[in-house]
């Protein structure tokens, strides 16, 4: 995530998200709240009975949430086909901008001693 190079007060900032965890946390919370509202109030998956979530931070400091939903019996997916209609995990076709973004940011690669230069490694420099 890149941040604006300058804010209104003229201060120059580094454009790496690691240097503004306050903004990252705020934006993440806004997006998470919207997702919970879509799930619970707008019922995008059907009628939820309850939900719980836990927020964790990746090695590079970026947040993510694990969300558990308890759905009304009639709205629970009853087959693998229905689950496949809800969940989609694929890499877009060649030439699409989204493909480039996914391959660069969402593909897990070796890290640790297998790849000391991996961005997933802890760094003393952050």
Backbone as a chain_set.jsonl record, in Angstrom:
{"seq": "XXXXXXXXXXXXXXXXXXXXXXXXXXXXXXXXXXXXXXXXXXXXXXXXXXXXXXXXXXXXXXXXXXXXXXXXXXXXXXXXXXXXXXXXXXXXXXXXXXXXXXXXXXXXXXXXXXXXXXXXXXXXXX", "coords": {"N": [[0.853, -1.164, 0.0], [0.621, 2.143, -0.893], [1.266, 5.403, 0.296], [0.204, 8.872, 0.317], [2.59, 11.193, -0.979], [2.909, 13.692, 0.135], [1.291, 15.477, 2.779], [-1.261, 17.897, 3.697], [0.05, 19.677, 5.406], [2.542, 19.838, 4.393], [4.565, 18.087, 5.122], [6.943, 15.731, 4.145], [6.607, 12.333, 3.39], [7.675, 8.95, 3.69], [6.867, 6.637, 1.139], [6.027, 4.111, 1.809], [3.914, 1.734, 3.266], [4.666, 0.695, 5.725], [5.642, 2.753, 7.222], [3.525, 4.172, 8.186], [1.706, 2.994, 10.255], [-0.53, 3.787, 11.684], [-2.365, 4.836, 9.831], [-2.742, 2.579, 8.239], [-3.971, 0.842, 10.105], [-6.329, 2.256, 10.649], [-7.638, 2.395, 8.116], [-7.905, -0.339, 7.597], [-9.653, -1.079, 9.705], [-11.957, 0.398, 9.021], [-12.635, -0.873, 6.596], [-13.036, -3.501, 7.492], [-15.196, -3.125, 9.258], [-17.141, -2.375, 7.38], [-17.334, -4.742, 5.89], [-18.299, -6.526, 7.878], [-20.757, -5.3, 8.36], [-21.948, -5.662, 5.826], [-22.136, -8.441, 5.829], [-23.602, -9.036, 8.203], [-25.741, -7.141, 8.571], [-26.639, -6.514, 5.947], [-26.873, -9.008, 4.944], [-25.423, -10.569, 2.97], [-24.629, -13.195, 2.577], [-26.796, -14.583, 3.398], [-28.86, -15.276, 6.284], [-27.208, -14.473, 9.113], [-26.539, -15.918, 12.305], [-24.73, -15.453, 14.317], [-21.477, -13.971, 14.789], [-17.907, -13.963, 14.924], [-14.676, -12.548, 15.213], [-11.124, -12.402, 14.713], [-8.337, -10.332, 14.77], [-5.258, -10.338, 13.202], [-1.728, -9.772, 12.727], [0.421, -9.736, 9.974], [3.774, -10.885, 9.211], [5.015, -8.703, 8.05], [3.654, -6.701, 9.2], [1.099, -6.031, 8.304], [-2.43, -5.984, 8.76], [-4.906, -8.623, 9.093], [-8.03, -10.418, 9.048], [-9.626, -13.131, 10.685], [-12.643, -14.584, 10.248], [-15.496, -15.926, 11.728], [-18.564, -17.326, 10.985], [-21.843, -18.043, 12.038], [-24.487, -19.458, 10.57], [-27.997, -19.169, 9.735], [-29.945, -22.096, 9.644], [-31.249, -22.674, 7.159], [-29.805, -21.13, 5.427], [-27.248, -22.074, 5.317], [-24.556, -23.307, 3.34], [-25.267, -26.155, 1.414], [-23.993, -27.916, -0.229], [-20.995, -28.837, -2.073], [-20.943, -27.552, -4.511], [-22.444, -25.235, -4.087], [-20.798, -23.942, -2.254], [-18.577, -23.559, -3.903], [-19.695, -21.682, -5.613], [-19.729, -19.466, -3.993], [-17.096, -19.036, -3.108], [-14.191, -18.078, -4.758], [-11.156, -18.731, -6.146], [-8.811, -17.907, -8.159], [-6.34, -17.273, -10.684], [-6.305, -14.462, -12.694], [-6.638, -14.173, -16.329], [-3.871, -14.006, -18.694], [-2.346, -10.838, -19.297], [-4.164, -9.224, -17.968], [-4.438, -6.565, -15.66], [-5.023, -7.105, -12.997], [-4.04, -9.695, -12.708], [-1.261, -9.318, -12.673], [-0.999, -7.87, -10.278], [-1.95, -9.736, -8.377], [-0.117, -11.882, -8.696], [2.186, -10.597, -7.881], [1.697, -9.743, -5.228], [0.074, -11.559, -3.76], [0.826, -14.202, -3.879], [2.187, -16.921, -2.272], [5.505, -17.527, -1.407], [8.666, -19.22, -0.94], [10.331, -18.499, 2.167], [12.472, -17.263, 4.823], [15.267, -19.318, 5.55], [15.217, -20.444, 3.049], [14.772, -18.421, 1.227], [16.374, -15.748, 1.732], [15.966, -13.104, 0.958], [13.293, -12.635, 0.827], [10.267, -10.717, 1.097], [8.721, -11.444, 3.229], [10.264, -12.059, 5.382], [11.427, -11.26, 8.659], [12.723, -8.068, 9.495], [15.431, -6.197, 10.678], [15.603, -3.633, 9.984], [13.233, -2.296, 9.815]], "CA": [[0.0, 0.0, 0.0], [1.39, 3.377, -0.956], [0.628, 6.543, 0.934], [0.521, 10.122, -0.371], [3.947, 11.687, -0.754], [2.819, 14.855, 1.014], [-0.01, 15.836, 3.328], [-1.522, 19.333, 3.589], [1.004, 20.491, 6.168], [3.782, 19.887, 3.65], [5.563, 17.114, 5.544], [7.19, 14.648, 3.198], [6.56, 11.024, 4.031], [8.095, 7.816, 2.886], [5.66, 6.122, 0.513], [5.83, 2.717, 2.176], [2.895, 1.605, 4.313], [5.286, 0.363, 7.008], [5.969, 3.968, 7.954], [2.293, 4.78, 8.689], [0.815, 1.957, 10.779], [-1.779, 4.395, 12.145], [-3.276, 4.908, 8.689], [-3.059, 1.197, 7.868], [-4.938, 0.317, 11.077], [-7.601, 2.961, 10.474], [-8.264, 1.954, 6.864], [-8.295, -1.737, 7.784], [-10.839, -1.124, 10.571], [-13.093, 0.873, 8.23], [-13.009, -1.921, 5.64], [-13.565, -4.632, 8.254], [-16.537, -2.743, 9.715], [-18.042, -2.434, 6.23], [-17.55, -6.158, 5.583], [-19.188, -7.076, 8.91], [-22.094, -4.752, 8.085], [-22.477, -6.361, 4.649], [-22.463, -9.821, 6.21], [-24.577, -9.157, 9.29], [-26.947, -6.327, 8.363], [-27.105, -6.619, 4.559], [-27.102, -10.447, 4.736], [-24.933, -10.954, 1.647], [-24.525, -14.656, 2.516], [-27.98, -15.136, 4.038], [-29.138, -14.797, 7.644], [-26.252, -14.923, 10.124], [-27.001, -15.967, 13.691], [-23.674, -14.867, 15.144], [-20.157, -13.912, 14.164], [-16.76, -13.617, 15.76], [-13.48, -12.385, 14.392], [-9.849, -12.1, 15.362], [-7.429, -9.59, 13.903], [-3.848, -10.709, 13.355], [-0.82, -8.986, 11.912], [1.396, -10.543, 9.262], [5.161, -10.587, 9.571], [5.361, -7.359, 7.592], [2.878, -5.742, 9.962], [-0.216, -5.742, 7.751], [-3.483, -6.72, 9.466], [-5.92, -9.426, 8.404], [-9.026, -10.904, 10.003], [-10.24, -14.453, 10.569], [-14.042, -14.356, 10.607], [-16.312, -17.128, 11.886], [-19.995, -17.034, 10.891], [-22.824, -19.087, 12.298], [-25.593, -19.08, 9.695], [-29.308, -19.794, 9.891], [-29.909, -23.443, 9.054], [-31.677, -22.655, 5.757], [-28.852, -20.366, 4.626], [-25.941, -22.731, 5.283], [-24.305, -24.027, 2.083], [-25.605, -27.57, 1.573], [-23.224, -28.759, -1.148], [-19.727, -28.269, -2.537], [-21.234, -26.664, -5.634], [-22.865, -23.946, -3.532], [-19.582, -23.328, -1.697], [-17.78, -23.106, -5.046], [-20.319, -20.468, -6.137], [-19.436, -18.374, -3.062], [-15.649, -18.842, -2.998], [-13.49, -18.166, -6.028], [-9.722, -18.49, -6.018], [-8.166, -18.182, -9.437], [-5.473, -16.223, -11.203], [-6.896, -13.964, -13.94], [-5.965, -14.471, -17.596], [-2.706, -13.205, -19.08], [-2.605, -9.505, -19.811], [-5.01, -8.43, -17.084], [-3.692, -5.859, -14.614], [-5.256, -7.802, -11.738], [-3.134, -10.846, -12.677], [0.052, -8.819, -12.254], [-1.086, -7.511, -8.861], [-2.078, -10.97, -7.589], [1.144, -12.622, -8.733], [3.214, -9.855, -7.145], [1.401, -9.493, -3.816], [-0.739, -12.554, -3.07], [1.335, -15.559, -4.057], [3.136, -17.294, -1.23], [6.773, -18.053, -1.909], [9.522, -19.606, 0.187], [11.001, -17.44, 2.91], [13.401, -17.797, 5.813], [16.555, -19.732, 4.991], [15.025, -20.805, 1.642], [14.873, -17.189, 0.451], [16.683, -14.687, 2.696], [15.546, -11.798, 0.45], [11.833, -12.59, 0.767], [9.688, -9.632, 1.896], [8.035, -12.0, 4.404], [11.212, -12.222, 6.479], [11.556, -10.157, 9.603], [13.849, -7.207, 9.171], [15.854, -5.291, 11.741], [15.637, -2.287, 9.427], [11.909, -1.651, 9.842]], "C": [[0.897, 1.223, 0.0], [0.583, 4.502, -0.343], [1.002, 7.807, 0.177], [1.913, 10.616, -0.003], [3.94, 12.879, 0.202], [1.401, 14.97, 1.561], [-0.122, 17.357, 3.288], [-0.503, 20.185, 4.334], [2.39, 20.501, 5.53], [4.835, 18.887, 4.071], [5.718, 16.034, 4.481], [7.231, 13.34, 3.962], [7.145, 9.984, 3.102], [6.833, 7.157, 2.359], [5.403, 4.659, 0.819], [4.865, 2.649, 3.35], [3.499, 1.312, 5.684], [5.574, 1.597, 7.859], [4.728, 4.688, 8.483], [1.327, 3.718, 9.198], [-0.509, 2.522, 11.284], [-2.808, 4.462, 11.023], [-3.695, 3.509, 8.256], [-4.135, 0.644, 8.801], [-6.305, 0.964, 10.897], [-8.349, 2.488, 9.23], [-8.729, 0.509, 6.988], [-9.574, -1.837, 8.609], [-12.084, -0.645, 9.831], [-13.583, -0.209, 7.266], [-13.594, -3.136, 6.352], [-14.98, -4.327, 8.744], [-17.545, -2.807, 8.571], [-18.346, -3.879, 5.854], [-18.502, -6.792, 6.59], [-20.613, -6.563, 8.703], [-22.733, -5.448, 6.884], [-22.91, -7.777, 4.998], [-23.641, -9.859, 7.172], [-25.863, -8.374, 9.035], [-27.517, -6.483, 6.957], [-27.298, -8.064, 4.11], [-26.649, -10.939, 3.353], [-24.764, -12.459, 1.482], [-25.775, -15.336, 3.066], [-28.094, -14.583, 5.451], [-28.111, -15.335, 8.641], [-26.891, -14.925, 11.509], [-26.003, -15.286, 14.616], [-22.386, -14.802, 14.33], [-19.118, -13.591, 15.223], [-15.579, -13.42, 14.827], [-12.274, -12.09, 15.268], [-8.977, -11.385, 14.342], [-6.008, -10.012, 14.23], [-3.015, -9.83, 12.438], [0.212, -9.906, 11.281], [2.798, -10.122, 9.663], [5.58, -9.187, 9.151], [4.504, -6.292, 8.256], [1.489, -5.449, 9.435], [-1.284, -6.586, 8.433], [-4.326, -7.579, 8.53], [-6.853, -9.986, 9.47], [-9.442, -12.324, 9.658], [-11.655, -14.287, 11.094], [-14.776, -15.685, 10.641], [-17.775, -16.706, 11.876], [-20.792, -18.259, 11.283], [-24.081, -18.657, 11.556], [-26.884, -19.792, 10.082], [-29.3, -21.105, 9.11], [-30.256, -23.438, 7.559], [-30.7, -21.911, 4.846], [-27.453, -20.973, 4.604], [-25.755, -23.411, 3.931], [-24.498, -25.53, 2.295], [-24.81, -28.492, 0.651], [-21.921, -28.059, -1.529], [-19.952, -27.287, -3.68], [-21.642, -25.272, -5.141], [-21.661, -23.217, -2.935], [-18.707, -22.796, -2.824], [-18.371, -21.853, -5.693], [-19.987, -19.252, -5.277], [-17.953, -18.022, -3.074], [-15.005, -19.028, -4.362], [-12.025, -17.831, -5.785], [-9.07, -18.892, -7.334], [-7.292, -17.0, -9.82], [-6.074, -15.768, -12.528], [-6.037, -14.296, -15.157], [-4.771, -13.545, -17.823], [-3.154, -11.837, -19.58], [-3.49, -8.646, -18.931], [-4.154, -7.808, -15.984], [-3.83, -6.57, -13.271], [-4.332, -9.011, -11.606], [-1.757, -10.432, -12.155], [0.057, -8.514, -10.753], [-1.131, -8.762, -7.988], [-0.762, -11.734, -7.553], [2.232, -11.922, -7.922], [2.962, -9.829, -5.637], [0.712, -10.632, -3.075], [-0.239, -13.986, -3.203], [2.379, -15.839, -2.985], [4.358, -17.947, -1.862], [7.6, -18.479, -0.704], [10.109, -18.372, 0.878], [11.877, -18.083, 3.963], [14.701, -18.187, 5.144], [16.432, -20.137, 3.52], [15.118, -19.595, 0.722], [15.108, -16.025, 1.409], [16.225, -13.3, 2.249], [14.027, -11.65, 0.372], [11.295, -11.436, 1.612], [8.967, -10.136, 3.141], [8.97, -12.184, 5.595], [11.168, -11.013, 7.399], [12.779, -9.346, 9.22], [14.163, -6.31, 10.362], [15.775, -3.838, 11.285], [14.29, -1.589, 9.484], [11.691, -0.922, 11.138]], "O": [[1.824, 1.324, 0.803], [-0.642, 4.538, -0.456], [2.007, 7.825, -0.533], [2.356, 10.476, 1.137], [4.87, 13.05, 0.99], [0.434, 14.606, 0.892], [0.824, 18.035, 2.887], [-0.226, 21.312, 3.922], [3.314, 21.109, 6.07], [5.9, 18.825, 3.457], [4.731, 15.495, 3.982], [7.814, 13.251, 5.042], [7.111, 10.127, 1.88], [5.823, 7.119, 3.062], [4.61, 4.026, 0.122], [4.984, 3.41, 4.31], [2.899, 1.65, 6.704], [5.732, 1.494, 9.076], [4.855, 5.708, 9.159], [0.243, 3.551, 8.639], [-1.511, 1.807, 11.31], [-3.986, 4.179, 11.239], [-4.862, 3.275, 7.942], [-5.105, 0.043, 8.339], [-7.328, 0.285, 10.986], [-9.547, 2.214, 9.285], [-9.821, 0.167, 6.537], [-10.48, -2.592, 8.258], [-13.159, -1.224, 9.997], [-14.785, -0.438, 7.133], [-14.55, -3.737, 5.863], [-15.863, -5.18, 8.655], [-18.68, -3.243, 8.769], [-19.489, -4.209, 5.535], [-19.417, -7.518, 6.201], [-21.571, -7.321, 8.858], [-23.916, -5.784, 6.916], [-23.937, -8.255, 4.514], [-24.579, -10.632, 6.975], [-26.957, -8.891, 9.26], [-28.733, -6.574, 6.785], [-27.823, -8.317, 3.026], [-27.39, -11.634, 2.657], [-24.757, -12.954, 0.355], [-25.8, -16.561, 3.185], [-27.501, -13.555, 5.777], [-28.138, -16.518, 8.979], [-27.684, -14.044, 11.84], [-26.387, -14.623, 15.58], [-22.233, -15.488, 13.32], [-19.422, -13.024, 16.273], [-15.496, -14.052, 13.774], [-12.39, -11.601, 16.392], [-8.896, -11.796, 13.184], [-5.607, -10.038, 15.394], [-3.527, -9.223, 11.498], [0.805, -10.747, 11.956], [2.986, -9.128, 10.366], [6.402, -8.555, 9.814], [4.608, -5.112, 7.921], [0.755, -4.683, 10.06], [-1.075, -7.777, 8.663], [-4.441, -7.299, 7.337], [-6.507, -10.024, 10.65], [-9.591, -12.674, 8.488], [-11.854, -13.897, 12.244], [-14.69, -16.477, 9.702], [-18.186, -15.844, 12.651], [-20.455, -19.38, 10.903], [-24.672, -17.623, 11.868], [-26.866, -20.869, 10.676], [-28.707, -21.193, 8.035], [-29.609, -24.136, 6.778], [-30.765, -22.05, 3.624], [-26.562, -20.441, 3.941], [-26.689, -24.029, 3.42], [-23.958, -26.105, 3.24], [-24.937, -29.713, 0.737], [-21.766, -26.854, -1.333], [-19.228, -26.299, -3.803], [-21.234, -24.259, -5.709], [-21.526, -22.004, -3.098], [-18.155, -21.701, -2.716], [-17.634, -21.047, -6.262], [-19.966, -18.127, -5.778], [-17.593, -16.845, -3.051], [-15.25, -20.025, -5.04], [-11.704, -16.759, -5.272], [-8.813, -20.07, -7.583], [-7.482, -15.881, -9.344], [-6.33, -16.597, -13.401], [-4.866, -14.652, -15.03], [-4.67, -12.466, -17.239], [-4.206, -11.702, -20.205], [-3.557, -7.434, -19.137], [-3.255, -8.454, -15.445], [-2.875, -6.634, -12.496], [-3.884, -9.322, -10.502], [-1.169, -11.105, -11.309], [1.004, -8.859, -10.047], [-0.433, -8.842, -6.978], [-0.337, -12.185, -6.49], [3.099, -12.578, -7.344], [3.908, -9.888, -4.852], [0.765, -10.662, -1.846], [-0.863, -14.899, -2.663], [3.335, -15.081, -2.819], [4.244, -18.806, -2.737], [7.268, -18.134, 0.43], [10.348, -17.342, 0.246], [12.016, -19.306, 4.0], [15.19, -17.473, 4.268], [17.437, -20.17, 2.811], [15.503, -19.729, -0.439], [14.155, -15.385, 1.852], [16.106, -12.401, 3.082], [13.533, -10.628, -0.107], [11.791, -11.191, 2.712], [8.632, -9.342, 4.021], [8.507, -12.441, 6.707], [10.904, -9.891, 6.966], [13.75, -9.88, 8.683], [13.262, -5.737, 10.976], [15.868, -2.921, 12.101], [14.215, -0.388, 9.222], [10.635, -0.322, 11.339]]}, "num_chains": 1, "name": "protein.A"}
